[in-house]
Amino acid sequence: MNDILNFSNVNCKNCYKCIRECPVKAIKIENDKAYIVEELCIGCGTCFKACPQDSKKMMSDLGQVKEYIRLGYKVIASVAPSSVADLENMNYKKFVAALKKIGFYKVEETIVGAKIVTEEYEKYVKNNKQQLYISSCCPTTNYLITKYHENVIKYLMPIDSPMIAHGKYLKKVYGEDVKVVFIGPCISKKYESLDQDSFGVIDKVISIQECINLIKDIDIQNIEENEFDNKPLGNISLFPVEEGMDFHMENITKIKVSGMENVKNLIKSIENNELSNMFIELNACMGSCVGGIGFKHDRGIHYRKNKVKEYTLDRTLDEEYLNEIRGVFKNLELKKEFKHYGIKFDTPTEYEIREILVSIGKKTVKDELNCGACGYDTCKDKAIAVYRNLAQRHMCMGYMKDRVEAVSNVIFQATPNYIVIVSHDFKIIDINDAMANVIKKKRDQLIGEYIGDYIDINYFIDVLYNKNDIISKKLKWKEYNKDIKASIISLNEHRALLGIYIDITKEENQKNTIKEVKLNTINTAQDVINNQMRVAQEIASLLGETTAETKVVLTQLKELAMKGEEED
């Protein structure tokens, strides 16, 4: 199978919903991203529909179809009868006209092939006596059986599907060089068109939604209506609804099963030899083809089923046209051989499974929750997927939760900070050992106690009623002789308050010591300055007295000297 469906790694968010929905677990998780494993895939498109992140991507043939038309090929549309179920407010005649407008050479209904396939089924049942017969019109159920249920392959009708039969008919009538494009809601038809034994019969496959995009620029309201190029073939147009296959088979029970879970359950019954003498119509989509993935799915299955029924009321059988078709099919080979794909899985031993389970915390059977969050039905199934490199060990939600909680608990207990969680009535929900040691009680004894008996709750009250968290508020625990930097945060979702206290007593003591040293230094410096000033003043005073005395003596000497000169 080719890479028709896959996921965008950009949007994949590890939700594992694609694995949960995949009926055969054909999804691989690698580097936390989902990938479709083509050899395991059955082309149902369930993952495409289920992805909540819009991460899926589908290979589109729109570009090639446009190129066929541009290059002048005769492009013929084979339109599945289920298409009329939802053409987005457009009747089928407008739809046909729009296809012709953009360049389709012919537009026919796939019921041309469905009618002949039905008759081939009747012939086969009449001429081949066996216990069970399973319709082979649905590619997905065919892949499910041929890949995973080898013992059931023998019951598949060895006849081409209506799409392949119609493709062979169109190339017989219009020439081998025409390009046949199948239009329908079935994504699995993209895979079927590429099967080795039918390759080249259907050149391209586009879904209803892709086709709507192809004709979106056509003025639908003002376009002239057209009929299909084939003529009506009666109630065969009911083929896409669950009860649509109208077979004429005597002495045999006909049952119809749709939806993957119902199909899988039916196959299990076959493998258990619980059924016999039955013709079984299997359809992967719930409600049959009208539940196809290729619809936009704004409307429900029952709406689409009723639209097909309404359409069929106007499709009376044209016997002459039917005989013309039969004449063409006489020269066509519609046999199909179904073979086992030979998928082989490495099977782990019980010891290897147990080793994987133990590595993700599943040490005993009681630890195996089988919750399905990882996408697998049981923990053992997930372990087997890990062994086959389809899953990663950490995909277990319970395991990851336990790991996170374990790490959180280590941090909660190992931190030197004091932590307490209290309820809105200020009862202790949890407290770490560091804070319990300050209070001088055991942690278990403090759970449920009133926090106000041990520390001031004014800040808790402030946060609870004023709705403003407190961050890094300095306060004093006088009763414990500690300086604290407190942060109190409201945990609204849990109706609780979280208190985180950083002990800054040592830092505060250091600050106080440094402050005291500074003050002592300042005081000492001031004393030195004062002493220096006093000494300076004393020296100045002494100097002043000495200078005065010297001045008196010198004045007297001067006077004596002057007097001596006069006498001489």
XYZ file of C-alpha atoms in Angstrom, residues 21-338:
318
model
C -9.530 4.433 16.909
C -7.396 2.352 14.519
C -9.010 -1.116 14.315
C -5.689 -2.840 13.589
C -3.283 -0.540 15.496
C -1.371 0.362 12.334
C 0.005 3.541 13.928
C 3.609 3.893 15.020
C 4.733 6.474 17.562
C 8.301 7.576 16.972
C 9.938 10.613 18.571
C 6.515 11.449 20.036
C 4.921 11.694 16.567
C 2.390 9.397 14.877
C 3.023 7.599 11.587
C 0.869 5.163 9.626
C 2.588 1.839 9.026
C 1.524 1.112 5.446
C 2.057 -2.646 5.525
C -0.283 -2.887 8.516
C -2.872 -0.357 7.311
C -6.254 -1.445 5.928
C -7.113 1.938 4.449
C -10.247 2.547 6.515
C -9.439 6.218 7.145
C -10.653 6.027 10.738
C -7.535 7.810 11.961
C -8.122 10.488 9.339
C -11.560 11.181 10.784
C -10.554 10.787 14.437
C -7.566 13.149 14.635
C -8.608 16.112 16.841
C -5.580 18.230 15.881
C -6.292 18.281 12.139
C -2.906 16.629 11.770
C -3.927 14.178 9.056
C -3.038 14.568 5.428
C -4.305 12.644 2.402
C -2.648 12.200 -0.944
C -4.754 14.087 -3.489
C -5.172 13.292 -7.179
C -6.798 16.629 -8.009
C -3.686 18.011 -9.635
C -3.303 14.969 -11.917
C -6.993 15.063 -12.889
C -6.674 18.729 -13.871
C -3.566 17.864 -15.859
C -5.399 15.073 -17.747
C -8.046 17.593 -18.774
C -5.484 20.235 -19.710
C -3.588 17.788 -21.898
C -6.774 16.890 -23.802
C -7.339 13.340 -22.557
C -10.849 11.924 -22.624
C -11.483 11.911 -18.864
C -14.443 9.833 -17.714
C -15.933 10.036 -14.225
C -17.202 6.908 -12.498
C -19.430 8.371 -9.792
C -20.337 6.179 -6.787
C -24.112 6.064 -6.191
C -23.486 7.182 -2.602
C -22.279 10.548 -3.943
C -25.836 11.830 -4.333
C -26.227 11.525 -0.546
C -24.544 14.877 0.071
C -23.544 17.200 -2.754
C -23.707 20.262 -0.493
C -26.999 21.845 -1.600
C -26.502 20.810 -5.215
C -28.680 18.247 -7.026
C -26.991 15.477 -8.971
C -27.908 17.018 -12.350
C -26.080 20.236 -11.478
C -23.182 18.115 -10.250
C -22.963 16.227 -13.547
C -23.192 19.506 -15.490
C -20.381 21.044 -13.424
C -18.088 18.065 -14.145
C -18.827 18.380 -17.842
C -18.203 22.124 -17.630
C -14.656 21.703 -16.312
C -13.815 19.200 -19.042
C -14.974 15.665 -18.188
C -15.762 13.771 -21.376
C -18.351 11.438 -19.832
C -19.926 11.136 -16.383
C -21.340 7.714 -15.494
C -22.561 6.015 -12.336
C -20.550 3.157 -10.871
C -23.832 1.212 -10.635
C -23.059 -0.038 -14.156
C -20.344 -2.137 -12.537
C -22.400 -2.829 -9.417
C -25.255 -4.374 -11.407
C -22.978 -6.819 -13.190
C -21.051 -7.666 -10.006
C -24.349 -8.493 -8.301
C -25.236 -10.896 -11.089
C -21.758 -12.445 -10.894
C -22.282 -12.995 -7.173
C -25.527 -14.813 -7.849
C -23.818 -17.056 -10.404
C -20.946 -17.843 -8.094
C -23.168 -18.802 -5.153
C -25.266 -20.993 -7.456
C -22.256 -22.805 -8.931
C -19.975 -23.018 -5.881
C -21.235 -24.728 -2.778
C -19.418 -23.582 0.333
C -20.154 -22.828 3.964
C -19.973 -19.049 3.756
C -19.758 -16.276 1.179
C -18.390 -12.808 1.954
C -18.905 -9.833 -0.358
C -15.689 -8.327 -1.706
C -16.963 -4.873 -2.654
C -15.414 -3.067 0.330
C -11.610 -2.743 -0.037
C -11.097 -2.145 3.668
C -12.772 -5.379 4.755
C -10.819 -7.173 2.030
C -7.535 -5.797 3.404
C -8.596 -6.667 6.962
C -9.183 -10.278 5.986
C -6.217 -10.747 3.655
C -3.778 -9.145 6.130
C -5.012 -10.418 9.462
C -7.373 -13.364 8.956
C -5.800 -15.822 6.573
C -8.323 -18.597 7.335
C -11.237 -16.384 6.239
C -9.815 -15.470 2.805
C -11.379 -18.554 1.214
C -14.859 -17.115 1.830
C -14.261 -13.838 -0.042
C -16.091 -13.633 -3.356
C -13.328 -13.876 -6.025
C -14.893 -11.124 -8.109
C -13.848 -7.555 -8.883
C -15.446 -4.687 -6.986
C -18.026 -2.497 -8.793
C -15.405 0.267 -9.209
C -12.908 -2.034 -10.959
C -15.648 -3.669 -13.027
C -16.920 -0.296 -14.197
C -13.383 0.885 -14.982
C -12.824 -2.164 -17.191
C -16.171 -1.526 -18.900
C -15.364 2.143 -19.604
C -11.980 1.337 -21.135
C -13.578 -1.381 -23.243
C -16.306 0.955 -24.539
C -14.349 4.222 -24.904
C -10.825 2.938 -25.526
C -7.832 2.014 -23.409
C -6.381 5.512 -23.681
C -9.231 7.187 -21.761
C -8.570 8.272 -18.183
C -11.058 6.905 -15.648
C -11.507 8.902 -12.440
C -13.529 7.358 -9.619
C -15.488 9.824 -7.456
C -16.916 8.677 -4.122
C -16.754 8.943 -0.333
C -14.444 5.940 0.090
C -10.800 6.710 0.872
C -10.006 2.999 0.666
C -10.717 3.122 -3.093
C -7.497 5.116 -3.460
C -5.643 2.065 -2.172
C -7.656 -0.384 -4.275
C -6.908 1.508 -7.493
C -3.209 0.856 -6.877
C -3.524 -2.892 -6.244
C -1.188 -4.846 -8.446
C -3.910 -6.985 -10.064
C -6.080 -3.992 -11.013
C -3.479 -1.264 -11.502
C -4.250 1.030 -14.435
C -7.969 0.237 -14.569
C -8.827 3.278 -12.452
C -6.377 6.069 -13.196
C -7.238 8.366 -10.293
C -9.545 8.465 -7.282
C -10.913 11.635 -5.683
C -13.238 11.932 -2.714
C -16.535 13.796 -2.735
C -14.934 16.673 -0.849
C -12.038 16.845 -3.296
C -14.516 16.850 -6.179
C -16.524 19.682 -4.610
C -13.264 21.662 -4.476
C -12.614 20.795 -8.115
C -15.857 22.439 -9.265
C -16.020 25.226 -6.655
C -15.471 27.987 -9.238
C -18.415 26.907 -11.413
C -21.559 29.072 -11.245
C -23.778 26.200 -10.134
C -26.981 28.213 -9.913
C -26.891 29.308 -13.554
C -25.544 26.130 -15.127
C -27.790 23.948 -17.287
C -28.576 20.568 -15.746
C -27.318 17.271 -17.203
C -28.153 13.607 -16.651
C -25.585 10.860 -16.168
C -24.346 9.375 -19.431
C -25.521 5.909 -18.409
C -29.198 4.969 -18.203
C -31.002 4.035 -14.972
C -30.638 0.497 -13.637
C -33.353 0.395 -11.013
C -32.821 -0.223 -7.312
C -29.147 -1.103 -7.785
C -28.625 2.554 -6.842
C -29.318 1.420 -3.266
C -26.002 -0.433 -3.381
C -24.250 2.068 -1.024
C -26.751 1.705 1.851
C -26.500 -1.124 4.331
C -29.392 -3.172 2.917
C -28.644 -2.176 -0.665
C -27.299 -5.423 -2.176
C -30.345 -7.052 -3.764
C -29.372 -10.669 -4.406
C -31.604 -13.482 -5.602
C -30.274 -16.444 -3.662
C -32.363 -19.377 -2.536
C -31.881 -21.443 0.597
C -29.212 -19.169 1.980
C -29.316 -16.598 4.763
C -28.180 -13.079 3.916
C -26.819 -10.848 6.667
C -25.492 -7.302 6.483
C -22.822 -5.984 8.821
C -21.364 -2.463 8.851
C -18.895 -0.642 11.091
C -15.425 -1.935 11.931
C -16.227 -3.255 15.392
C -19.198 -5.208 14.036
C -17.099 -6.491 11.138
C -14.346 -7.652 13.482
C -16.888 -9.355 15.718
C -18.398 -11.130 12.697
C -14.982 -12.338 11.538
C -14.313 -13.692 15.023
C -17.551 -15.675 14.803
C -16.418 -17.097 11.449
C -13.057 -18.127 12.904
C -14.889 -19.805 15.786
C -17.047 -21.762 13.280
C -20.230 -20.212 14.656
C -21.819 -19.449 11.252
C -22.797 -21.495 8.211
C -24.889 -21.298 5.029
C -24.728 -17.521 4.860
C -23.997 -14.734 2.440
C -22.400 -11.902 4.416
C -22.326 -8.314 3.206
C -19.421 -6.613 4.964
C -18.903 -2.850 5.028
C -16.218 -1.094 7.042
C -18.119 2.184 7.352
C -21.109 2.390 9.661
C -24.250 2.419 7.540
C -22.209 1.178 4.557
C -20.836 3.585 1.912
C -23.114 6.463 2.962
C -20.975 6.600 6.119
C -17.785 7.028 4.091
C -14.870 9.093 5.363
C -14.820 11.150 2.152
C -18.024 13.008 3.029
C -17.819 16.321 4.861
C -19.876 14.734 7.662
C -21.906 17.801 8.516
C -24.945 15.567 8.083
C -25.738 12.203 9.618
C -25.802 8.729 8.085
C -29.579 8.497 8.136
C -29.905 11.752 6.234
C -27.577 10.450 3.546
C -29.312 7.090 3.433
C -32.674 8.777 2.841
C -31.192 10.948 0.088
C -30.005 7.815 -1.745
C -33.417 6.184 -1.320
C -35.173 9.264 -2.671
C -32.858 9.293 -5.645
C -33.445 5.582 -6.345
C -37.236 6.033 -6.589
C -36.760 7.807 -9.930
C -34.294 5.255 -11.350
C -36.456 2.690 -13.178
C -34.633 -0.220 -14.756
C -33.892 0.110 -18.483
C -33.794 -3.550 -19.598
C -32.542 -2.807 -23.090
C -29.624 -0.814 -21.714
C -28.894 -3.581 -19.195
C -28.643 -6.117 -22.021
C -26.205 -3.830 -23.834
C -24.046 -3.717 -20.715
C -24.156 -7.485 -20.336
C -22.965 -7.812 -23.906
C -19.877 -5.736 -23.168
C -19.099 -7.580 -19.936
C -19.181 -10.955 -21.706
C -15.769 -10.072 -23.090
C -14.342 -8.862 -19.770
C -12.635 -10.871 -17.029
C -13.957 -10.004 -13.573
C -12.255 -12.694 -11.529
C -10.120 -11.578 -8.629
C -7.749 -13.649 -6.555
C -7.300 -12.795 -2.905
